[in-house]
Amino acid sequence: MTGKIGNSAAVAMRTLAFAALVASAASSKGRALQAMAPMMSMAPAPGMMVPMTFMQPALPYPYSATEPFIDTRTNTIHFTKHLAAYYTNLNTAASTNSSLAMMKLDALVPALNMGTPKVIRNNAGGIINHLIFFKTLMMPTAMTNSTNNTMLPEDIAKAIDASFGNFTAFSKNMTDTAMGVFGSGWAWLTYNPKTKALAVEPTANQDSPLSSGLGYSGNTPLVGIDVWEHAYYLKHQNLRANYIKDWFMVVNWPQVSANYKSAMAGDLNSMIAYASA
Ligand code: MN3
């Protein structure tokens, strides 16, 4: 996992980077944003190899698990080519940026701002978005459809009813938001840590709702629909509405419920951690 730097040294360095990040986050927002810019462009000392910080986990279910709604070939290419490329690109950026190499995604993505290099913004966002996306898919079951919440875990069902009125109103909002994304982007069900309410919101490209420094809400994403064409074109071609209906058939609501608990606890990391196979 690490280059010339020993594992304990890498952990110590990461802890220091974390401390710096927490310190900057604790300062005023303006100062925190200013602090990020030089951190993002710092180069490693000559001859020093940086740890490979960002490691793609294995998909925690077979690529065929979401058939026939999201097909095996789409899952395979999406996970092993598109998501893998975001890891490759972010690790390439980290190889000449020791500050980036010491960061963790759950600290990095909320700290992205308008001064962040595009390669970091796009690929760090791409990784965290896809980790949430794939972790919240499952085999179709009786609980998965776009109109009925009677099978959902009670906490997320109640939260959806409280914020949207009922599940049908939520799914219409989510569908309309996903349909309304022009070009590439996402629609998200999010948790607002200040009001405790849920919301539906879009992001462009690979941006995350977490990135308030990019003009987004800063809310915590619980589950999202990837509406980049690579997420559905092989099966659904131009018919995004059909893909969105099919996506609702394979949402892992127990995982969304777990994400809701993690979001309330401020624990982003367990939402994006995958159990090792
Ligand atoms: Mn994608």
Coordinates of C-alpha atoms and ligand atoms in Angstrom, one line a residue:
M1 CA 0.0 0.0 0.0
T2 CA 2.9 2.4 0.6
G3 CA 6.1 3.1 -1.3
K4 CA 9.4 3.8 0.5
I5 CA 7.6 5.3 3.4
G6 CA 6.8 2.7 6.1
N7 CA 3.3 2.1 7.1
S8 CA 3.5 3.7 10.5
A9 CA 5.2 6.7 9.0
A10 CA 2.5 7.0 6.4
V11 CA -0.2 6.8 9.2
A12 CA 1.6 9.4 11.2
M13 CA 1.9 11.7 8.1
R14 CA -1.8 11.2 7.4
T15 CA -2.7 12.1 11.0
L16 CA -0.7 15.3 10.7
A17 CA -2.5 16.2 7.5
F18 CA -5.8 15.4 9.2
A19 CA -4.9 17.7 12.1
A20 CA -4.0 20.5 9.7
L21 CA -7.3 20.0 7.8
V22 CA -9.4 19.9 11.0
A23 CA -7.6 23.1 12.2
S24 CA -8.3 24.9 8.9
A25 CA -12.0 23.7 9.0
A26 CA -12.3 25.0 12.6
S27 CA -11.1 28.4 11.5
S28 CA -13.4 30.8 9.6
K29 CA -14.6 29.5 6.3
G30 CA -12.7 32.1 4.3
R31 CA -9.4 31.2 6.1
A32 CA -10.1 27.5 5.5
L33 CA -10.6 28.0 1.8
Q34 CA -7.4 30.0 1.6
A35 CA -5.6 27.3 3.5
M36 CA -6.7 24.6 1.0
A37 CA -5.1 26.2 -2.1
P38 CA -1.4 25.9 -1.1
M39 CA -2.0 22.5 0.5
M40 CA -3.4 21.3 -2.8
S41 CA -0.4 22.3 -4.9
M42 CA 2.4 21.2 -2.5
A43 CA 4.9 18.9 -4.2
P44 CA 6.7 16.1 -2.4
A45 CA 10.4 16.4 -1.5
P46 CA 12.7 15.1 -4.3
G47 CA 13.2 11.3 -4.2
M48 CA 10.3 10.8 -1.8
M49 CA 7.7 8.3 -2.8
V50 CA 4.1 9.0 -1.7
P51 CA 1.7 6.4 -0.3
M52 CA -0.9 5.1 -2.7
T53 CA -3.7 6.5 -0.6
F54 CA -6.8 5.8 -2.8
M55 CA -7.5 2.1 -3.2
Q56 CA -10.5 0.8 -5.1
P57 CA -12.4 -1.8 -3.1
A58 CA -14.0 -4.9 -4.6
L59 CA -17.7 -4.6 -5.6
P60 CA -19.5 -6.3 -2.6
Y61 CA -21.9 -8.3 -4.9
P62 CA -21.8 -9.9 -8.3
Y63 CA -21.9 -7.7 -11.4
S64 CA -25.1 -9.6 -12.3
A65 CA -26.9 -8.8 -9.0
T66 CA -29.0 -6.0 -10.4
E67 CA -30.2 -7.8 -13.5
P68 CA -32.4 -7.3 -15.4
F69 CA -32.8 -3.6 -14.3
I70 CA -29.1 -2.6 -14.4
D71 CA -27.3 -5.1 -16.6
T72 CA -24.1 -7.1 -15.9
R73 CA -22.1 -5.4 -18.7
T74 CA -23.0 -1.9 -17.6
N75 CA -22.0 -2.7 -14.0
T76 CA -18.8 -4.3 -15.1
I77 CA -17.7 -1.5 -17.3
H78 CA -18.9 1.1 -14.9
F79 CA -17.0 -0.4 -11.9
T80 CA -13.9 -1.7 -13.6
K81 CA -13.3 1.0 -16.2
H82 CA -15.0 4.3 -15.2
L83 CA -14.6 4.1 -11.4
A84 CA -11.1 2.6 -11.8
A85 CA -10.1 5.5 -14.0
Y86 CA -11.1 8.0 -11.3
Y87 CA -8.8 6.1 -8.9
T88 CA -5.9 6.1 -11.4
N89 CA -6.3 9.8 -12.1
L90 CA -6.5 10.8 -8.4
N91 CA -3.5 8.6 -7.5
T92 CA -1.5 10.1 -10.4
A93 CA -2.3 13.6 -9.0
A94 CA -1.4 12.3 -5.5
S95 CA 2.0 11.1 -6.8
T96 CA 3.2 14.7 -7.2
N97 CA 1.1 16.1 -4.3
S98 CA 2.0 14.8 -0.9
S99 CA -0.7 16.8 0.9
L100 CA -3.3 15.1 -1.3
A101 CA -1.8 11.7 -0.8
M102 CA -2.2 12.1 2.9
M103 CA -5.9 12.9 2.8
K104 CA -8.9 10.7 3.1
L105 CA -11.9 11.0 0.9
D106 CA -14.3 11.8 3.7
A107 CA -12.2 14.9 4.6
L108 CA -11.1 15.7 1.0
V109 CA -14.5 16.0 -0.7
P110 CA -16.2 18.3 1.8
A111 CA -13.1 20.5 1.6
L112 CA -13.1 20.9 -2.2
N113 CA -13.4 24.6 -3.3
M114 CA -13.2 26.8 -6.4
G115 CA -9.4 26.9 -6.1
T116 CA -9.0 23.1 -6.1
P117 CA -7.4 21.7 -9.3
K118 CA -10.0 20.2 -11.6
V119 CA -8.2 16.8 -11.6
I120 CA -8.7 16.5 -7.9
R121 CA -12.3 17.9 -7.9
N122 CA -13.5 15.6 -10.7
N123 CA -11.7 12.4 -9.6
A124 CA -12.2 12.7 -5.8
G125 CA -15.9 13.5 -6.4
G126 CA -16.1 10.7 -8.9
I127 CA -14.8 8.2 -6.4
I128 CA -17.0 9.2 -3.5
N129 CA -20.1 9.4 -5.7
H130 CA -19.6 6.0 -7.1
L131 CA -18.8 4.4 -3.8
I132 CA -22.2 5.6 -2.5
F133 CA -23.9 4.6 -5.8
F134 CA -22.7 1.0 -5.9
K135 CA -23.1 0.5 -2.2
T136 CA -26.7 1.4 -2.4
L137 CA -27.7 -1.1 -5.1
M138 CA -28.9 -4.6 -4.5
M139 CA -30.8 -7.5 -6.0
P140 CA -34.4 -6.5 -6.8
T141 CA -36.8 -7.5 -3.9
A142 CA -40.3 -6.8 -2.8
M143 CA -39.1 -3.6 -1.1
T144 CA -37.7 -2.0 -4.3
N145 CA -40.0 0.0 -6.5
S146 CA -40.8 3.7 -7.0
T147 CA -44.3 3.9 -5.5
N148 CA -44.4 1.9 -2.2
N149 CA -42.5 2.5 1.0
T150 CA -44.3 -0.1 3.1
M151 CA -41.3 -2.4 2.9
L152 CA -38.6 0.2 3.7
P153 CA -36.8 0.3 7.1
E154 CA -38.9 2.3 9.4
D155 CA -36.4 5.1 10.1
I156 CA -35.8 6.1 6.5
A157 CA -39.5 5.6 5.6
K158 CA -40.6 8.0 8.4
A159 CA -37.9 10.5 7.4
I160 CA -39.0 10.5 3.8
D161 CA -42.7 10.9 4.8
A162 CA -41.7 13.8 7.2
S163 CA -39.7 15.6 4.5
F164 CA -41.7 14.9 1.3
G165 CA -45.2 13.9 2.5
N166 CA -45.0 10.4 1.2
F167 CA -42.7 8.0 -0.7
T168 CA -44.5 8.7 -4.0
A169 CA -43.9 12.4 -3.7
F170 CA -40.2 11.7 -2.9
S171 CA -39.8 9.4 -5.9
K172 CA -41.4 11.9 -8.2
N173 CA -39.1 14.6 -6.9
M174 CA -36.1 12.3 -7.3
T175 CA -37.2 11.3 -10.8
D176 CA -37.9 14.9 -11.9
T177 CA -34.5 16.0 -10.5
A178 CA -32.7 13.2 -12.3
M179 CA -34.5 13.9 -15.6
G180 CA -33.7 17.6 -15.2
V181 CA -29.9 17.2 -15.1
F182 CA -28.7 18.6 -18.4
G183 CA -25.6 16.7 -19.6
S184 CA -23.7 14.6 -17.0
G185 CA -24.5 14.6 -13.3
W186 CA -26.4 13.2 -10.4
A187 CA -29.6 13.4 -8.4
W188 CA -29.3 12.8 -4.7
L189 CA -31.4 12.1 -1.6
T190 CA -29.5 14.1 1.1
Y191 CA -29.6 14.7 4.8
N192 CA -29.2 18.3 6.1
P193 CA -27.2 18.1 9.3
K194 CA -28.5 21.5 10.5
T195 CA -32.3 21.0 10.0
K196 CA -32.2 17.2 10.2
A197 CA -34.5 17.1 7.1
L198 CA -34.0 15.2 3.9
A199 CA -33.8 16.9 0.5
V200 CA -33.5 16.0 -3.2
E201 CA -30.8 17.9 -5.1
P202 CA -28.8 17.6 -8.3
T203 CA -25.0 18.0 -8.8
A204 CA -23.2 18.5 -12.1
N205 CA -20.4 16.3 -13.5
Q206 CA -18.8 14.5 -10.5
D207 CA -19.5 17.1 -7.9
S208 CA -20.9 16.0 -4.5
P209 CA -23.5 17.8 -2.4
L210 CA -20.9 17.6 0.4
S211 CA -18.8 20.2 -1.4
S212 CA -20.2 23.5 0.0
G213 CA -17.1 25.2 -1.2
L214 CA -18.2 24.5 -4.8
G215 CA -21.6 26.2 -4.1
Y216 CA -23.5 23.0 -3.1
S217 CA -25.6 22.5 0.0
G218 CA -23.0 20.7 2.1
N219 CA -25.7 18.1 2.9
T220 CA -24.8 14.5 3.2
P221 CA -25.7 12.2 0.3
L222 CA -27.6 9.1 1.4
V223 CA -28.3 7.6 -2.1
G224 CA -27.9 8.9 -5.6
I225 CA -28.8 8.2 -9.3
D226 CA -25.9 8.5 -11.7
V227 CA -27.3 10.0 -14.8
W228 CA -24.1 10.1 -16.8
E229 CA -24.8 8.2 -20.0
H230 CA -22.2 5.6 -19.1
A231 CA -24.5 4.5 -16.3
Y232 CA -27.3 3.4 -18.6
Y233 CA -26.6 3.8 -22.3
L234 CA -25.7 0.2 -23.1
K235 CA -29.1 -1.0 -21.9
H236 CA -31.5 2.0 -22.0
Q237 CA -29.8 4.1 -24.8
N238 CA -31.4 7.5 -24.7
L239 CA -34.3 6.5 -22.5
R240 CA -33.2 8.0 -19.2
A241 CA -36.7 7.8 -17.7
N242 CA -36.7 4.0 -18.1
Y243 CA -33.3 3.8 -16.5
I244 CA -34.5 5.9 -13.5
K245 CA -37.5 3.5 -13.1
D246 CA -35.2 0.5 -13.2
W247 CA -32.8 2.1 -10.7
F248 CA -35.7 2.4 -8.2
M249 CA -36.1 -1.4 -8.6
V250 CA -32.6 -2.1 -7.2
V251 CA -32.1 0.5 -4.5
N252 CA -30.7 -1.1 -1.3
W253 CA -33.0 0.6 1.2
P254 CA -31.4 -1.1 4.3
Q255 CA -28.1 0.4 3.2
V256 CA -29.8 3.8 2.7
S257 CA -31.2 3.5 6.2
A258 CA -27.7 2.7 7.5
N259 CA -26.3 5.7 5.6
Y260 CA -29.0 7.8 7.3
K261 CA -27.8 6.7 10.7
S262 CA -24.2 7.4 9.7
A263 CA -25.1 10.8 8.4
M264 CA -26.9 11.7 11.6
A265 CA -23.8 10.6 13.5
G266 CA -21.5 12.6 11.2
D267 CA -19.8 9.4 10.1
L268 CA -19.2 9.8 6.4
N269 CA -16.4 7.2 6.3
S270 CA -18.6 4.2 7.2
M271 CA -21.0 5.2 4.3
I272 CA -18.2 4.7 1.8
A273 CA -16.3 1.8 3.4
Y274 CA -16.8 -1.5 1.7
A275 CA -16.6 -4.8 3.6
S276 CA -13.7 -6.8 2.3
A277 CA -14.8 -9.8 0.3
Ligands
MN3_1 MN -20.8 6.8 -13.3

